[in-house]
Coordinates of C-alpha atoms and ligand atoms in Angstrom, one line a residue:
M134 CA 0.0 0.0 0.0
E135 CA 1.0 3.6 -0.5
Y136 CA 0.5 6.2 2.2
K137 CA 0.7 10.0 2.0
I138 CA 2.2 11.7 5.0
A139 CA 2.3 15.4 5.5
V140 CA 5.5 16.2 7.4
I141 CA 5.9 19.3 9.5
K142 CA 9.4 19.4 11.0
G143 CA 8.8 22.7 12.7
D144 CA 11.4 24.5 14.8
G145 CA 14.2 23.8 17.3
I146 CA 14.9 20.1 17.5
G147 CA 11.9 19.4 15.2
P148 CA 13.9 18.8 12.0
E149 CA 16.5 16.5 13.7
I150 CA 14.0 14.2 15.4
V151 CA 11.6 14.1 12.4
S152 CA 14.4 13.1 10.1
E153 CA 15.1 10.1 12.2
A154 CA 11.4 9.2 12.4
M155 CA 11.1 9.4 8.6
D156 CA 14.1 7.0 8.2
V157 CA 12.4 4.6 10.6
L158 CA 9.2 4.8 8.5
Q159 CA 11.2 4.1 5.4
C160 CA 12.7 1.0 7.1
V161 CA 9.3 -0.2 8.0
G162 CA 8.2 0.4 4.4
K163 CA 11.1 -1.7 3.1
R164 CA 10.5 -4.5 5.5
F165 CA 6.8 -4.8 5.1
G166 CA 6.4 -3.6 1.5
H167 CA 4.7 -0.3 2.0
T168 CA 5.5 3.0 0.3
F169 CA 5.4 6.2 2.5
R170 CA 5.3 9.4 0.5
F171 CA 6.3 12.4 2.4
Q172 CA 5.3 15.9 1.6
E173 CA 7.0 18.5 3.7
V174 CA 5.2 21.7 4.7
L175 CA 6.0 24.6 7.1
A176 CA 4.2 25.5 10.3
G177 CA 5.3 27.4 13.4
G178 CA 8.3 29.8 13.6
C179 CA 9.8 28.7 10.3
S180 CA 6.5 29.6 8.6
I181 CA 6.5 33.0 10.3
D182 CA 10.0 33.5 8.8
A183 CA 9.0 32.3 5.4
Y184 CA 5.4 33.6 5.0
G185 CA 4.9 36.0 7.9
K186 CA 2.4 33.7 9.6
P187 CA 2.6 30.5 11.6
L188 CA 0.1 28.5 9.6
T189 CA -0.8 29.0 5.9
E190 CA -3.9 27.8 4.0
E191 CA -1.5 25.7 1.9
T192 CA -0.2 23.8 4.9
I193 CA -3.7 23.1 6.1
A194 CA -4.7 22.0 2.6
V195 CA -1.7 19.6 2.3
C196 CA -2.5 18.1 5.8
K197 CA -6.2 17.6 4.9
E198 CA -5.2 15.9 1.7
A199 CA -2.8 13.5 3.4
D200 CA -3.5 10.2 5.1
A201 CA -1.7 11.4 8.3
V202 CA 0.4 14.3 9.6
L203 CA 3.7 13.9 11.3
L204 CA 4.8 16.9 13.3
G205 CA 8.0 17.6 15.2
A206 CA 7.7 20.7 17.4
V207 CA 7.0 24.4 17.0
G208 CA 8.2 27.5 18.7
G209 CA 11.3 29.1 20.3
P210 CA 12.6 32.3 21.9
K211 CA 13.2 33.8 18.4
W212 CA 9.4 34.3 18.1
D213 CA 8.7 35.2 21.7
H214 CA 8.2 38.9 20.8
V215 CA 5.7 38.3 18.0
P216 CA 2.1 39.3 18.7
T217 CA -0.1 36.6 20.2
E218 CA -2.1 35.9 17.1
K219 CA 1.1 35.1 15.2
R220 CA 2.9 33.0 17.8
P221 CA 4.2 29.6 16.5
E222 CA 1.9 27.7 18.9
K223 CA -1.0 29.1 17.0
A224 CA 0.0 26.8 14.2
L225 CA -0.4 23.8 16.4
L226 CA -3.8 24.9 17.8
G227 CA -4.9 26.0 14.3
L228 CA -4.1 22.6 12.8
R229 CA -5.8 20.8 15.7
A230 CA -8.9 22.9 15.1
A231 CA -8.8 22.7 11.3
L232 CA -8.5 19.0 11.2
G233 CA -11.1 18.5 14.0
L234 CA -8.6 16.6 16.2
F235 CA -10.5 16.5 19.5
A236 CA -8.9 13.4 21.0
N237 CA -5.3 13.5 22.1
I238 CA -3.9 10.1 23.2
R239 CA -0.8 10.2 25.2
P240 CA 0.4 6.8 26.5
A241 CA 3.0 6.7 29.3
M242 CA 4.6 3.5 30.3
L243 CA 7.8 2.7 32.1
Y244 CA 10.3 0.5 30.2
P245 CA 11.8 -1.6 32.9
I246 CA 15.2 -0.9 31.4
L247 CA 14.7 2.8 31.9
A248 CA 13.7 2.5 35.6
P249 CA 17.0 4.1 36.7
A250 CA 16.0 7.2 34.7
C251 CA 12.6 7.4 36.5
P252 CA 12.7 10.1 39.2
L253 CA 10.4 8.0 41.5
R254 CA 11.7 5.6 44.1
K255 CA 12.2 2.0 43.0
E256 CA 9.4 0.6 45.3
I257 CA 6.9 3.0 43.7
V258 CA 7.4 1.9 40.1
E259 CA 8.4 -1.7 40.7
G260 CA 6.8 -3.8 37.9
G261 CA 6.3 -0.7 35.8
F262 CA 3.1 1.3 35.0
D263 CA 1.1 1.6 31.9
L264 CA -1.3 4.5 31.6
V265 CA -2.7 6.7 28.9
V266 CA -3.9 10.2 29.1
C267 CA -6.9 10.9 26.9
R268 CA -6.9 14.6 26.6
E269 CA -9.7 16.7 25.0
L270 CA -7.9 18.8 22.4
T271 CA -10.1 21.3 20.7
G272 CA -12.1 22.9 23.5
D273 CA -11.6 24.3 27.1
V274 CA -9.9 27.5 27.9
Y275 CA -7.5 27.0 25.0
F276 CA -10.3 27.7 22.5
G277 CA -12.5 30.1 24.6
Q278 CA -12.2 33.8 24.0
H279 CA -9.0 35.4 25.0
Y280 CA -9.2 39.1 25.7
R281 CA -8.3 42.0 28.0
K282 CA -10.5 44.5 29.8
E283 CA -10.3 47.2 32.4
S284 CA -10.8 45.9 36.0
E285 CA -14.1 46.9 37.6
R286 CA -12.3 47.2 40.9
G287 CA -9.9 49.8 39.6
W288 CA -7.0 47.3 39.5
G289 CA -6.0 48.1 35.9
E290 CA -5.8 45.8 33.0
V291 CA -7.3 42.3 33.4
G292 CA -6.5 39.3 31.2
C293 CA -9.5 37.0 30.5
D294 CA -9.7 33.5 29.0
D295 CA -13.1 32.0 28.7
M296 CA -13.1 28.3 29.9
N297 CA -16.1 26.3 28.6
Y298 CA -17.1 22.8 27.7
S299 CA -20.3 21.7 26.0
V300 CA -22.0 18.4 26.8
Y301 CA -21.4 17.4 23.2
E302 CA -17.6 17.9 23.4
V303 CA -17.4 16.0 26.7
E304 CA -19.5 13.1 25.4
R305 CA -17.4 12.4 22.4
I306 CA -14.1 12.5 24.2
A307 CA -15.5 10.4 27.1
R308 CA -16.7 7.7 24.6
R309 CA -13.1 7.6 23.2
A310 CA -11.7 7.1 26.7
F311 CA -14.2 4.4 27.6
A312 CA -13.7 2.5 24.3
M313 CA -9.9 2.7 25.0
A314 CA -10.3 1.4 28.5
R315 CA -12.4 -1.5 27.3
V316 CA -9.4 -3.0 25.5
R317 CA -7.0 -2.1 28.3
A318 CA -7.4 -2.5 32.1
K319 CA -11.1 -1.3 32.0
K320 CA -10.7 1.7 34.3
V321 CA -11.3 5.4 33.5
T322 CA -10.2 8.1 35.9
S323 CA -11.9 11.3 34.9
V324 CA -9.9 14.3 36.1
D325 CA -11.6 17.7 36.7
K326 CA -12.0 20.5 39.2
A327 CA -15.7 20.0 39.9
N328 CA -15.4 21.4 43.4
V329 CA -14.7 24.8 41.9
L330 CA -15.5 25.0 38.2
E331 CA -18.9 25.0 36.4
T332 CA -17.1 23.6 33.3
S333 CA -16.0 20.7 35.4
R334 CA -19.4 20.1 36.8
V335 CA -20.8 19.7 33.3
W336 CA -17.8 17.5 32.5
R337 CA -18.4 15.2 35.5
E338 CA -22.2 14.9 35.0
T339 CA -21.7 14.1 31.3
V340 CA -18.9 11.5 31.9
T341 CA -21.0 9.8 34.6
R342 CA -23.9 9.5 32.1
V343 CA -21.7 8.2 29.3
A344 CA -20.2 5.7 31.7
K345 CA -23.6 3.9 31.8
E346 CA -23.0 2.8 28.2
Y347 CA -19.8 1.0 29.3
P348 CA -20.9 -1.0 32.3
D349 CA -17.8 -3.2 32.0
V350 CA -15.5 -0.2 32.6
T351 CA -15.0 1.2 36.1
L352 CA -15.3 5.0 36.4
E353 CA -13.6 7.1 39.1
H354 CA -13.6 10.9 39.4
M355 CA -10.5 12.7 40.7
Y356 CA -9.8 16.4 41.3
V357 CA -6.9 17.6 39.2
D358 CA -4.7 18.6 42.2
N359 CA -5.1 15.2 43.7
A360 CA -4.4 13.6 40.3
A361 CA -1.2 15.5 40.1
M362 CA -0.2 14.1 43.5
Q363 CA -1.4 10.5 42.8
L364 CA 0.7 10.3 39.6
I365 CA 3.8 10.8 41.8
H366 CA 2.5 8.8 44.7
D367 CA 1.2 5.7 42.9
P368 CA 1.2 5.8 39.1
K369 CA 0.2 2.2 38.9
Q370 CA -3.3 2.9 40.0
F371 CA -4.1 4.5 36.6
D372 CA -5.3 3.0 33.3
V373 CA -7.0 5.7 31.2
I374 CA -6.9 9.3 32.5
L375 CA -9.7 11.2 30.8
T376 CA -9.4 15.0 31.1
G377 CA -9.8 18.3 29.5
N378 CA -7.4 20.3 27.4
L379 CA -5.6 22.3 30.0
F380 CA -5.4 19.7 32.7
G381 CA -4.4 17.1 30.1
D382 CA -1.6 19.4 28.9
I383 CA -0.2 19.6 32.5
L384 CA -0.8 16.0 33.6
S385 CA 0.7 14.5 30.4
D386 CA 4.0 16.3 30.9
E387 CA 4.0 15.0 34.4
A388 CA 3.2 11.5 33.3
A389 CA 6.0 11.8 30.6
M390 CA 8.6 12.6 33.2
L391 CA 7.7 9.5 35.2
T392 CA 8.8 7.4 32.2
G393 CA 12.3 8.7 32.6
S394 CA 12.3 11.5 30.2
I395 CA 9.9 13.8 28.4
G396 CA 11.7 12.7 25.3
M397 CA 10.0 9.3 25.4
L398 CA 6.3 10.2 25.0
P399 CA 4.5 9.9 21.7
S400 CA 1.0 11.2 21.0
A401 CA -1.8 10.8 18.5
S402 CA -4.4 13.4 17.8
I403 CA -7.5 12.1 16.2
G404 CA -11.0 13.3 15.1
E405 CA -14.3 11.8 14.2
S406 CA -12.6 10.3 11.1
G407 CA -10.2 11.5 8.6
V408 CA -6.6 12.5 9.0
G409 CA -4.8 12.1 12.3
M410 CA -1.8 14.0 13.5
Y411 CA 1.1 12.4 15.3
E412 CA 3.7 14.3 17.4
P413 CA 5.9 13.9 20.4
I414 CA 4.5 15.6 23.5
H415 CA 7.7 17.5 24.2
G416 CA 8.4 20.9 22.7
S417 CA 11.1 22.3 20.4
A418 CA 13.8 22.4 23.1
P419 CA 15.6 25.4 21.6
D420 CA 18.4 25.0 24.2
I421 CA 19.7 21.8 22.5
A422 CA 18.5 22.4 19.0
G423 CA 21.0 21.8 16.2
K424 CA 23.4 19.9 18.5
G425 CA 22.3 16.4 17.3
I426 CA 21.7 15.3 20.9
A427 CA 17.9 15.3 21.2
N428 CA 16.0 12.1 21.9
P429 CA 14.1 11.0 18.7
I430 CA 12.1 8.2 20.5
A431 CA 8.9 10.2 21.2
T432 CA 8.6 11.1 17.5
I433 CA 9.5 7.6 16.4
L434 CA 6.9 6.1 18.7
S435 CA 4.4 8.6 17.4
C436 CA 5.0 7.0 14.0
A437 CA 4.1 3.7 15.5
M438 CA 0.8 5.2 16.7
M439 CA 0.3 6.6 13.2
L440 CA 0.7 3.1 11.7
R441 CA -1.7 1.6 14.2
Y442 CA -4.5 4.3 14.4
S443 CA -4.5 5.9 10.9
F444 CA -3.3 3.0 8.7
G445 CA -4.4 -0.1 10.7
L446 CA -0.9 -1.5 10.5
A447 CA -0.6 -3.1 13.9
E448 CA 2.2 -5.5 13.1
E449 CA 4.3 -2.7 11.7
A450 CA 3.6 -0.5 14.7
E451 CA 4.8 -3.3 17.0
A452 CA 7.9 -3.6 14.9
I453 CA 8.8 0.0 15.7
E454 CA 7.9 -0.4 19.4
R455 CA 9.9 -3.6 19.7
A456 CA 12.9 -2.1 17.9
T457 CA 12.9 0.9 20.2
Q458 CA 12.8 -1.4 23.2
K459 CA 15.6 -3.4 21.8
A460 CA 17.7 -0.3 21.1
L461 CA 17.3 0.6 24.8
E462 CA 18.1 -2.9 26.0
E463 CA 21.2 -2.8 23.9
G464 CA 22.3 0.2 25.8
W465 CA 21.6 3.1 23.4
R466 CA 20.9 6.2 25.4
T467 CA 20.6 9.8 24.4
A468 CA 21.7 12.3 27.0
D469 CA 18.3 12.7 28.6
L470 CA 18.1 9.0 29.3
A471 CA 21.6 8.4 30.4
A472 CA 21.1 9.4 34.0
G473 CA 24.9 9.8 34.3
Q474 CA 25.5 6.1 33.3
G475 CA 27.0 4.5 30.2
T476 CA 27.8 6.2 26.9
V477 CA 25.6 8.8 25.4
C478 CA 24.6 8.5 21.8
S479 CA 23.4 11.1 19.3
T480 CA 20.0 11.7 17.8
H481 CA 21.1 10.0 14.6
E482 CA 22.8 7.1 16.3
M483 CA 19.6 6.3 18.2
G484 CA 17.5 6.5 15.0
T485 CA 20.0 4.3 13.2
A486 CA 19.9 1.7 16.0
I487 CA 16.2 1.6 15.9
C488 CA 16.2 1.2 12.1
K489 CA 18.7 -1.6 12.5
Y490 CA 16.4 -3.6 14.8
I491 CA 13.4 -3.1 12.5
Ligands
IPM593 C1 1.3 20.2 23.9 C2 2.0 21.6 23.9 C3 1.0 22.6 23.3 C4 -0.3 22.5 24.1 C5 1.5 24.0 23.2 C6 2.8 24.1 22.4 C7 0.5 24.9 22.5 O1 2.3 21.9 25.2 O2 1.1 19.7 22.8 O3 1.2 19.6 25.0 O4 -0.4 23.2 25.1 O5 -1.2 21.8 23.7
MG594 MG1 2.1 20.4 26.6

């Protein structure tokens, strides 16, 4: 089969890590007899430099035409001074909205071999953990109105961001989470702040109602502050964490670090149907960009998710996951994973090692 992939390398370490991921896909193609056709387009800071805006109609069109989108990372200090509407991050949010990608799947599991890089005590993570954050991606305070006004209390300028969730938005993401839990450990932890926020009360009521459609799945509700603590205290208790856009952004970074490095976590953003977007959860890491030392694993594992979710190629996806595990077992470590032990390899060496094991 032939698959069309729109590639957005983006800024910072984006180009380095995406190149490795593209090589890995080519290896998979060779081994399993598929053709992956890449079409590179710009988004983020590099698009601002080239076209004066972070996301062009052309980029959106190419992504819509493709079978899937592979994205590195966008943003960096170079564009920190640009007006809000033009920030590189707008490209990411714009793409998520334009492609209708309301479900963001962020699996976090501890590879036993990386246990030394996990910041938690050995007893806490003994036997590993395997959880997935199911984050709503096109709603919440991210997509409410952002504006400023004059304080009614005479306190000067006020920044306002409208946080809202409709029943419809909560229902569709909740169904995704329950369906996912069904083929996993059958537990959903819905994370909100229903003791304070009206948004969260709508969220909790709706999730509770949807849960009735999935009687084989256990539902539990947790306040976000407690969830942040429980992730550190006992990550093994979680299976599927269902949460909104903002809480999901925060908790998925936290979950990522539990796996040893934020450089390990892939993500899939999917909609009702149509094209999915696959990207590492980490950012563009401008401090290490261009040095060839970034960890490409999150992006490579995002490709595995692409094969599985967008193309239905489960065996090929597993080949990438197994090869990644094998590379780690054989001692390949980028700087973020080394935890002061062993030799440190480059971005390209890690990519090459994974290709070899495919
Ligand atoms: C992520 C990122 C983005 C987000 C930023 C870059 C807009 O942190 O994908 O988690 O907040 O969603
Ligand atoms: Mg984030």
